[in-house]
XYZ file of C-alpha atoms in Angstrom:
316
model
C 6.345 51.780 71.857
C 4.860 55.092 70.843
C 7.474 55.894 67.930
C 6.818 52.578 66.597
C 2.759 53.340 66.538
C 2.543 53.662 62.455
C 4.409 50.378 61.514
C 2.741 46.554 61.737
C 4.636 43.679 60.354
C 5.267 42.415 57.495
C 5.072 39.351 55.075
C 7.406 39.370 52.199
C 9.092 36.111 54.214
C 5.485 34.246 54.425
C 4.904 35.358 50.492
C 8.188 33.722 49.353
C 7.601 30.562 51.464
C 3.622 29.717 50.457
C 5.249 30.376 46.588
C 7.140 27.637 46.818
C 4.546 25.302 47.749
C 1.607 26.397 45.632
C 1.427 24.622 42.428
C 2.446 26.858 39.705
C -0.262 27.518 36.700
C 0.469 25.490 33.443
C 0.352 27.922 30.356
C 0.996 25.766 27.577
C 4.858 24.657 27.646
C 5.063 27.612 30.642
C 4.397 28.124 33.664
C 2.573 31.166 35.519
C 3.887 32.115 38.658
C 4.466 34.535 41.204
C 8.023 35.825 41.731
C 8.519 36.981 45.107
C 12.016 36.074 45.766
C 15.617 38.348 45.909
C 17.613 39.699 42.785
C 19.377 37.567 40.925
C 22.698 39.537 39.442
C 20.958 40.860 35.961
C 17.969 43.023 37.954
C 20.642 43.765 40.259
C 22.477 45.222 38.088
C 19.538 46.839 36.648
C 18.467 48.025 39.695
C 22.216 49.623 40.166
C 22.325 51.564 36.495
C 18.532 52.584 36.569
C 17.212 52.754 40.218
C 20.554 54.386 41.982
C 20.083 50.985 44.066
C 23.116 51.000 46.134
C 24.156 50.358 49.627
C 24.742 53.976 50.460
C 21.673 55.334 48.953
C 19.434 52.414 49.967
C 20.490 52.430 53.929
C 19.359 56.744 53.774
C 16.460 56.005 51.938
C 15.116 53.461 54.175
C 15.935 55.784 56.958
C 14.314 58.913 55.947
C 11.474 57.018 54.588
C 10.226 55.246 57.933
C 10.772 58.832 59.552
C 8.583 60.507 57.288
C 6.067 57.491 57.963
C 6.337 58.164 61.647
C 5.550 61.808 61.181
C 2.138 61.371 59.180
C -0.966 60.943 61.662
C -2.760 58.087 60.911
C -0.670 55.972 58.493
C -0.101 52.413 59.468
C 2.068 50.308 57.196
C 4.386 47.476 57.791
C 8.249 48.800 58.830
C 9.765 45.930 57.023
C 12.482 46.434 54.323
C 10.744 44.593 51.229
C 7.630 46.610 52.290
C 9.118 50.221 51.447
C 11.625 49.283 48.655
C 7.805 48.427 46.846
C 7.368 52.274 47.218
C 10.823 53.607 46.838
C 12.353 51.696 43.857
C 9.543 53.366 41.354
C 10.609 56.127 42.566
C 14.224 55.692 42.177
C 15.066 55.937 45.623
C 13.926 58.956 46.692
C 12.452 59.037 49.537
C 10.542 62.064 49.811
C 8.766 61.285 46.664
C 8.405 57.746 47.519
C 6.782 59.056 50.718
C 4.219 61.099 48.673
C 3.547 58.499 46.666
C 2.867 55.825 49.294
C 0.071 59.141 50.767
C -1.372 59.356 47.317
C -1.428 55.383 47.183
C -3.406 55.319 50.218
C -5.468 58.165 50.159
C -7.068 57.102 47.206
C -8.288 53.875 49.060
C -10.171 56.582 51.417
C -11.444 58.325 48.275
C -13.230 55.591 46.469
C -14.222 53.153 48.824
C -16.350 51.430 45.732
C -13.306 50.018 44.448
C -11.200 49.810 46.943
C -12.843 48.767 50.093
C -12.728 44.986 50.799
C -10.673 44.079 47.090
C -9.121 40.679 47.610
C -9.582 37.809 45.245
C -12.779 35.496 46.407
C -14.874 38.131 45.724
C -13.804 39.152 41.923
C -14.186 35.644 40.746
C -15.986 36.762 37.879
C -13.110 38.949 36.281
C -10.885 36.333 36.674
C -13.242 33.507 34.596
C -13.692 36.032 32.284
C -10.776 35.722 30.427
C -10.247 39.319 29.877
C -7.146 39.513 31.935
C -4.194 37.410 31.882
C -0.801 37.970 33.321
C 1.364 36.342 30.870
C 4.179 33.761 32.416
C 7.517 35.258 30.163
C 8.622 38.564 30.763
C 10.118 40.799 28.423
C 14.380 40.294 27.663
C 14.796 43.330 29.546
C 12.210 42.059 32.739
C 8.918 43.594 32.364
C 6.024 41.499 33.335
C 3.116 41.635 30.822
C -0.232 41.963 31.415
C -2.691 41.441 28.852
C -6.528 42.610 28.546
C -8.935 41.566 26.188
C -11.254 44.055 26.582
C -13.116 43.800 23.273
C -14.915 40.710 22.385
C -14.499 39.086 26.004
C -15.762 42.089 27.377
C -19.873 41.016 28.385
C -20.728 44.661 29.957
C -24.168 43.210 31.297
C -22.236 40.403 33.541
C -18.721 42.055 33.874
C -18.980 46.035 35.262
C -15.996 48.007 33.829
C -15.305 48.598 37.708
C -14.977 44.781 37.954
C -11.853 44.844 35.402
C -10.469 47.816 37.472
C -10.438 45.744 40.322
C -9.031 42.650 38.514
C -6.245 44.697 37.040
C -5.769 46.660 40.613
C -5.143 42.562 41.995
C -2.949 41.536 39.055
C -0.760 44.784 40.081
C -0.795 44.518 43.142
C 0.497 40.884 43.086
C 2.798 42.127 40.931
C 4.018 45.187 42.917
C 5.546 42.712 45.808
C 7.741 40.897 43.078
C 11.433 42.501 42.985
C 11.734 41.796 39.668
C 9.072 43.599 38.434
C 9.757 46.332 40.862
C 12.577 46.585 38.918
C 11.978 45.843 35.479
C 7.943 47.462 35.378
C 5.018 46.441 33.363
C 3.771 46.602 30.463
C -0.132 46.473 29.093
C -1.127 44.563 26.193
C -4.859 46.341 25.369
C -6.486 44.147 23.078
C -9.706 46.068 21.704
C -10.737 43.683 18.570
C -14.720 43.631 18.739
C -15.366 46.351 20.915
C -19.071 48.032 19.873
C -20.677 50.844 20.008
C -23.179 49.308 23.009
C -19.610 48.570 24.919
C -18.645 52.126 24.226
C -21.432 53.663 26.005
C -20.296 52.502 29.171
C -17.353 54.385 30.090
C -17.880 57.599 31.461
C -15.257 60.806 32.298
C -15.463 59.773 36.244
C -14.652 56.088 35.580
C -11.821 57.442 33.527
C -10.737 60.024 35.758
C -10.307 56.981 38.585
C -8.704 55.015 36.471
C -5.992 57.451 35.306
C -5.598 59.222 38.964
C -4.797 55.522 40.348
C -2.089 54.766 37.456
C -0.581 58.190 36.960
C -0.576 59.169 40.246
C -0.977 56.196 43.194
C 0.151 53.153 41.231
C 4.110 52.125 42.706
C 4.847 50.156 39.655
C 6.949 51.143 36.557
C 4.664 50.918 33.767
C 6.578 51.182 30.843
C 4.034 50.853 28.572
C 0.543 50.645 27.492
C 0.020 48.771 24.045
C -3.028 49.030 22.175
C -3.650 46.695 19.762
C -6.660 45.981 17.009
C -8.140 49.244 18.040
C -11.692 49.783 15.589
C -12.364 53.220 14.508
C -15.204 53.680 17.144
C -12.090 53.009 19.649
C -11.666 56.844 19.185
C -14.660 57.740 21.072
C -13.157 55.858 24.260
C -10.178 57.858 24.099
C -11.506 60.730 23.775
C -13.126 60.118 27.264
C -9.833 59.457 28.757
C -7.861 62.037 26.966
C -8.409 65.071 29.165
C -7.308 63.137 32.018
C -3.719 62.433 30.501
C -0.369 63.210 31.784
C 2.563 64.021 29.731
C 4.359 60.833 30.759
C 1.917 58.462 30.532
C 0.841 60.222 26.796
C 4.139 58.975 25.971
C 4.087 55.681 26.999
C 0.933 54.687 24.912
C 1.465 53.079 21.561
C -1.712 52.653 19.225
C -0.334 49.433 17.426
C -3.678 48.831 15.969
C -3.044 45.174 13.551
C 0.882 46.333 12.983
C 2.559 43.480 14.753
C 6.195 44.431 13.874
C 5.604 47.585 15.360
C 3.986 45.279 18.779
C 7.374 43.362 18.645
C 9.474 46.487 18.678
C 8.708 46.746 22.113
C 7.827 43.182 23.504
C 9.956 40.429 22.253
C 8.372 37.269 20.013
C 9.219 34.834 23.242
C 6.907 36.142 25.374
C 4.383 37.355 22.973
C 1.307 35.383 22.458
C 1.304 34.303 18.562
C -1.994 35.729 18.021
C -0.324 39.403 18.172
C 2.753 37.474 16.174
C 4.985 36.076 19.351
C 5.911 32.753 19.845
C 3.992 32.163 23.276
C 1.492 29.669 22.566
C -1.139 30.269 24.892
C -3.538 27.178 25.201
C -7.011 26.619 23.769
C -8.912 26.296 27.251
C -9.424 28.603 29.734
C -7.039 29.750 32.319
C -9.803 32.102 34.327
C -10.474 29.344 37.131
C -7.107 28.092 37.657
C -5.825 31.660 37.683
C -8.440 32.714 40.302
C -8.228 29.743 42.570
C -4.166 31.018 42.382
C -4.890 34.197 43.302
C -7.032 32.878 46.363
C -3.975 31.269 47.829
C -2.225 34.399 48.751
C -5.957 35.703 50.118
C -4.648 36.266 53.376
C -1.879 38.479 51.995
C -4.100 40.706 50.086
C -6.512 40.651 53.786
C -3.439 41.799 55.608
C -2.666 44.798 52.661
C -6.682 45.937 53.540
C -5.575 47.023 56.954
C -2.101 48.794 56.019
C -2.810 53.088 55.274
C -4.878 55.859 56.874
C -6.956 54.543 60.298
C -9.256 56.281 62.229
C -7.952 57.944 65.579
C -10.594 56.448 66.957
C-alpha cells in the first residue's frame, strides 16, 4: 500500500531468538553478551522517572513518529515498535526530535560513504583482533554498558587506520543501540591513552575529528553519559586540541580527563564492573578476546546486512 511505502520489517523478534542460542563470550568469571530482550522492573522504572516512558506518551509518540516517517521522501526504515523506541527513548520521547535525529542518523550514512557504506562485521576483522576495543560484560549499578578503548599502546597505526576503530566502535554501538537496557541506561567510554606517541599523534586530522564528533554529538541514538579518559601523556594535549573546535557544550561536559586518578575513575563507574587495571574488580583474562569477540559479532551479520538497507533510497 502506498502509505505504507517508507516502512520494511523488522527484527528485534529474530535478534532476541538467535541470542539465546549463540554461545555467550567467557570473560573471566563473566560472561559477554548481547541483551536484546524487554525491561525488567528496575529500567522500567528508569525508563518511567528519566525517559517520560509511559503508556500515554509512548502510544502518541509512536504515532506521530511513523507519520513524520511517512512524510519524508525517500526514508525507508522498519515500522516496528522496538525499531523507533531505538530513536525515541534518547530522545526522551519526543518525537519530533527523535524524527530529526533518525534524518541526521541517516543522512550522515549518505555523507561519508567511506565509513559507512557496506560496515558489518566480516569485513572489520582486524579491529576486532586488535584488542583495542572491548565491550565490557558488567554494566554500571545504575545500567550503563561500558565500552572500553585502548587506543594507546594497542593502537599499530600502520596495520589499524584510525577509520578502522571508527568503524569498530560505530558496530559495538550499534549492537548496543538495539539493547533496551542500554537504550535506557546509555554508555559510557573508557579511553585508555597509556603509550600513545608522538608518530600516533600525527595521524588524526581536523576532518577525521570533525566525523567523529558530528556522528556522536549529532547522529548517534544512544545516551552516552560519559567519555572517560584515562592515563592521558602530556603529548595527549595535541589530540585534543584537534578535536576541541568541534565540541558541543554537552558533550564538553560529559568528558572527564581521569589521567592515573583511579578514585576519581570509580566515582563514576563502580569497582564491579571496572577492570582492576584502572582499580575495579573485573578481572579481565590474560588472552585475547579479539577473535572470539569478532566471530560473535559475525553471528548477528545478517542483522547488521538488513540495517545497510534501512534510510534514504534512491527514487530510482
Amino acid at each position: 500500500m502506498a502509505e505504507n511505502k517508507n516502512f520494511l520489517a523488522g527484527r528485534q523478534a529474530s535478534l532476541i531468538e538467535r541470542s539465546k542460542v549463540t554461545p555467550k563470550i567467557k570473560v573471566g568469571k563473566h560472561e559477554l553478551t548481547f541483551q536484546p530482550d524487554e525491561l525488567d522492573e528496575f529500567y522500567k522504572n528508569k525508563a518511567r522517572t528519566e525517559l517520560r516512558e509511559i503508556p500515554e506518551v509512548v502510544d502518541t509518540s509512536l504515532r506521530e513518529l511513523r507519520e513524520y516517517i511517512r512524510g519524508e521522501p525517500g526514508l525507508v526504515v522498519p515500522e516496528e515498535e522496538e525499531y523507533l523506541i531505538k530513536f525515541l527513548r534518547p530522545c526522551k520521547w519526543y518525537a519530533k526530535s527523535a524524527f530529526e535525529l533518525m534524518k541526521r542518523f541517516y543522512k550522515y550514512r549518505l555523507s561519508h560513504p567511506r565509513i559507512c557504506e557496506g560496515l558489518v562485521p566480516s569485513k572489520e576483522k582486524a579491529i576486532f583482533i586488535s584488542g583495542i576495543l572491548t565491550p565490557l560484560p558488567l554494566r554500571c549499578n545504575s545500567g550503563e554498558r561500558i565500552l572500553l578503548l585502548e587506543s594507546g599502546r594497542k593502537w599499530k597505526p600502520k596495520e589499524i587506520s584510525l577509520e578502522q576503530i571508527f568503524k569498530g566502535v560505530m558496530l559495538a554501538l550499534e549492537a548496543a543501540m538495539a539493547e533496551p537496557t542500554t537504550q535506557v541506561a546509555g554508555v559510557r567510554v573508557i579511553l585508555d591513552m597509556d603509550g600513545l606517541s608522538l608518530s600516533q599523534v600525527t595521524y588524526f586530522t581536523p576532518s577525521f575529528a570533525s566525523a567523529v564528533l558530528e556522528w556522536v554529538q549529532k547522529c548517534l541514538p544512544c545516551r552516552l553519559k560519559g567519555v572517560h579518559i584515562v592515563n592521558q601523556p602530556y603529548i595527549f594535549n595535541m589530540v585534543f586540541a584537534i578535536f576541541k573546535p568541534f565540541f558541543q557544550e554537552k558533550l564538553r561536559k560529559r568528558l572527564h580527563f581521569h589521567g592515573s586518578d583511579r578514585a576519581s575513575l570509580l566515582s563514576f563507574i563502580d569497582a564491579k564492573a571496572l577492570p582492576t587495571q584502572y582499580g575495579g574488580q573485573l578481572e579481565l583474562p590474560s588472552e585475547p578476546l579479539g577473535e572470539r569477540l569478532w566471530e560473535y559479532f559475525c553471528t548477528y551479520e545478517e542483522d547488521f546486512q538488513a540495517s545497510q538497507k534501512y534510510g534514504y533510497v534512491s527514487s530510482t
